[in-house]
Amino acid sequence: MTARDDERLAVLAKALGHPARLKILMLLARTPGCIGGDIVEAVGLAQSTVSEHLRILKAAGVIEGQIDPPRICYALAPGALAPLAALIETLDAAASDTACCVTPDQD
């Protein structure tokens, strides 16, 4: 992986690192094309707070927004999480290899 790949994965992971953003993503997975106001209602946070979470998710490329004045409809960006999923799969496979390290017993 390149440094650019590492940076992209870090941005994705950081975007997923807040419970409200995870809640938004789960909502969008169940209801593609959610309108901003619906997201605010479902998440139960202030409009400005939800807008900031949506901005972070959009900047990370995790979601897409389509303007349909006066509303913006949001959906998950296809394939956006594939690099992160591949990293997790690689790390999970490596974690199952127990022959790597042995820690000494401490008395």
mmCIF file of C-alpha atoms in Angstrom:
data_model
loop_
_atom_site.group_PDB
_atom_site.id
_atom_site.type_symbol
_atom_site.label_atom_id
_atom_site.label_comp_id
_atom_site.label_asym_id
_atom_site.label_seq_id
_atom_site.Cartn_x
_atom_site.Cartn_y
_atom_site.Cartn_z
ATOM 1 C CA MET A 1 0.000 0.000 0.000
ATOM 2 C CA THR A 2 1.105 3.518 -0.692
ATOM 3 C CA ALA A 3 1.108 6.428 1.724
ATOM 4 C CA ARG A 4 -1.877 7.799 -0.198
ATOM 5 C CA ASP A 5 -3.753 4.511 0.363
ATOM 6 C CA ASP A 6 -2.913 4.693 4.071
ATOM 7 C CA GLU A 7 -4.223 8.259 4.254
ATOM 8 C CA ARG A 8 -7.455 7.305 2.467
ATOM 9 C CA LEU A 9 -8.039 4.414 4.874
ATOM 10 C CA ALA A 10 -7.371 6.680 7.850
ATOM 11 C CA VAL A 11 -9.936 9.209 6.565
ATOM 12 C CA LEU A 12 -12.509 6.427 6.106
ATOM 13 C CA ALA A 13 -11.851 4.998 9.557
ATOM 14 C CA LYS A 14 -12.072 8.430 11.174
ATOM 15 C CA ALA A 15 -15.367 9.129 9.385
ATOM 16 C CA LEU A 16 -16.762 5.924 10.883
ATOM 17 C CA GLY A 17 -15.415 6.746 14.331
ATOM 18 C CA HIS A 18 -18.502 8.390 15.797
ATOM 19 C CA PRO A 19 -21.732 6.685 16.937
ATOM 20 C CA ALA A 20 -23.945 9.296 15.261
ATOM 21 C CA ARG A 21 -22.218 8.771 11.910
ATOM 22 C CA LEU A 22 -22.620 5.010 12.246
ATOM 23 C CA LYS A 23 -26.305 5.563 12.972
ATOM 24 C CA ILE A 24 -26.605 7.732 9.853
ATOM 25 C CA LEU A 25 -24.914 5.061 7.732
ATOM 26 C CA MET A 26 -27.189 2.332 9.059
ATOM 27 C CA LEU A 27 -30.202 4.526 8.290
ATOM 28 C CA LEU A 28 -28.963 5.147 4.743
ATOM 29 C CA ALA A 29 -28.341 1.420 4.273
ATOM 30 C CA ARG A 30 -32.000 0.769 5.157
ATOM 31 C CA THR A 31 -33.427 3.841 3.419
ATOM 32 C CA PRO A 32 -31.450 4.970 0.368
ATOM 33 C CA GLY A 33 -32.262 8.481 -0.749
ATOM 34 C CA CYS A 34 -32.971 9.839 2.732
ATOM 35 C CA ILE A 35 -33.717 13.505 2.920
ATOM 36 C CA GLY A 36 -31.698 15.566 5.391
ATOM 37 C CA GLY A 37 -34.702 16.354 7.587
ATOM 38 C CA ASP A 38 -35.544 12.659 7.883
ATOM 39 C CA ILE A 39 -31.991 11.957 8.993
ATOM 40 C CA VAL A 40 -32.187 14.674 11.652
ATOM 41 C CA GLU A 41 -35.403 13.161 12.996
ATOM 42 C CA ALA A 42 -34.058 9.596 12.988
ATOM 43 C CA VAL A 43 -30.741 10.456 14.624
ATOM 44 C CA GLY A 44 -32.285 12.751 17.213
ATOM 45 C CA LEU A 45 -29.606 15.426 17.112
ATOM 46 C CA ALA A 46 -29.735 19.102 16.193
ATOM 47 C CA GLN A 47 -29.849 19.969 12.489
ATOM 48 C CA SER A 48 -26.439 21.663 12.675
ATOM 49 C CA THR A 49 -24.859 18.620 14.333
ATOM 50 C CA VAL A 50 -26.316 16.218 11.759
ATOM 51 C CA SER A 51 -25.173 18.538 8.960
ATOM 52 C CA GLU A 52 -21.623 18.400 10.305
ATOM 53 C CA HIS A 53 -21.715 14.593 10.488
ATOM 54 C CA LEU A 54 -23.067 14.448 6.925
ATOM 55 C CA ARG A 55 -20.307 16.814 5.780
ATOM 56 C CA ILE A 56 -17.638 14.547 7.303
ATOM 57 C CA LEU A 57 -19.133 11.425 5.733
ATOM 58 C CA LYS A 58 -19.418 13.140 2.365
ATOM 59 C CA ALA A 59 -15.847 14.497 2.522
ATOM 60 C CA ALA A 60 -14.619 10.959 3.232
ATOM 61 C CA GLY A 61 -16.527 9.738 0.178
ATOM 62 C CA VAL A 62 -18.741 7.412 2.215
ATOM 63 C CA ILE A 63 -22.009 9.084 1.195
ATOM 64 C CA GLU A 64 -23.283 11.072 -1.750
ATOM 65 C CA GLY A 65 -25.757 13.920 -1.698
ATOM 66 C CA GLN A 66 -28.042 14.901 -4.538
ATOM 67 C CA ILE A 67 -29.596 18.337 -4.421
ATOM 68 C CA ASP A 68 -33.313 18.404 -5.143
ATOM 69 C CA PRO A 69 -34.253 21.939 -4.028
ATOM 70 C CA PRO A 70 -35.058 22.679 -1.329
ATOM 71 C CA ARG A 71 -33.871 19.274 -0.096
ATOM 72 C CA ILE A 72 -30.744 17.163 -0.324
ATOM 73 C CA CYS A 73 -31.159 13.407 -0.651
ATOM 74 C CA TYR A 74 -28.349 11.221 0.702
ATOM 75 C CA ALA A 75 -27.267 7.676 -0.096
ATOM 76 C CA LEU A 76 -24.283 5.429 0.539
ATOM 77 C CA ALA A 77 -21.543 5.800 -2.071
ATOM 78 C CA PRO A 78 -21.170 2.491 -3.923
ATOM 79 C CA GLY A 79 -17.883 0.755 -3.153
ATOM 80 C CA ALA A 80 -16.651 3.518 -0.851
ATOM 81 C CA LEU A 81 -15.927 1.153 2.022
ATOM 82 C CA ALA A 82 -14.345 -1.607 -0.082
ATOM 83 C CA PRO A 83 -10.741 -0.560 0.727
ATOM 84 C CA LEU A 84 -11.520 -0.542 4.440
ATOM 85 C CA ALA A 85 -13.267 -3.910 4.190
ATOM 86 C CA ALA A 86 -10.200 -5.330 2.416
ATOM 87 C CA LEU A 87 -7.917 -4.011 5.154
ATOM 88 C CA ILE A 88 -10.101 -5.506 7.876
ATOM 89 C CA GLU A 89 -10.132 -8.838 6.062
ATOM 90 C CA THR A 90 -6.330 -8.776 5.785
ATOM 91 C CA LEU A 91 -5.914 -7.897 9.458
ATOM 92 C CA ASP A 92 -8.422 -10.543 10.515
ATOM 93 C CA ALA A 93 -6.587 -13.212 8.511
ATOM 94 C CA ALA A 94 -3.267 -12.135 10.021
ATOM 95 C CA ALA A 95 -4.734 -12.223 13.543
ATOM 96 C CA SER A 96 -5.717 -15.846 13.094
ATOM 97 C CA ASP A 97 -2.071 -16.778 12.498
ATOM 98 C CA THR A 98 -1.062 -17.563 16.081
ATOM 99 C CA ALA A 99 2.441 -18.726 15.137
ATOM 100 C CA CYS A 100 3.636 -15.118 14.847
ATOM 101 C CA CYS A 101 4.391 -14.108 18.388
ATOM 102 C CA VAL A 102 4.672 -15.825 21.706
ATOM 103 C CA THR A 103 4.545 -13.749 24.840
ATOM 104 C CA PRO A 104 6.505 -14.961 27.846
ATOM 105 C CA ASP A 105 4.619 -15.948 30.964
ATOM 106 C CA GLN A 106 4.907 -13.341 33.655
ATOM 107 C CA ASP A 107 4.886 -14.518 37.226
#
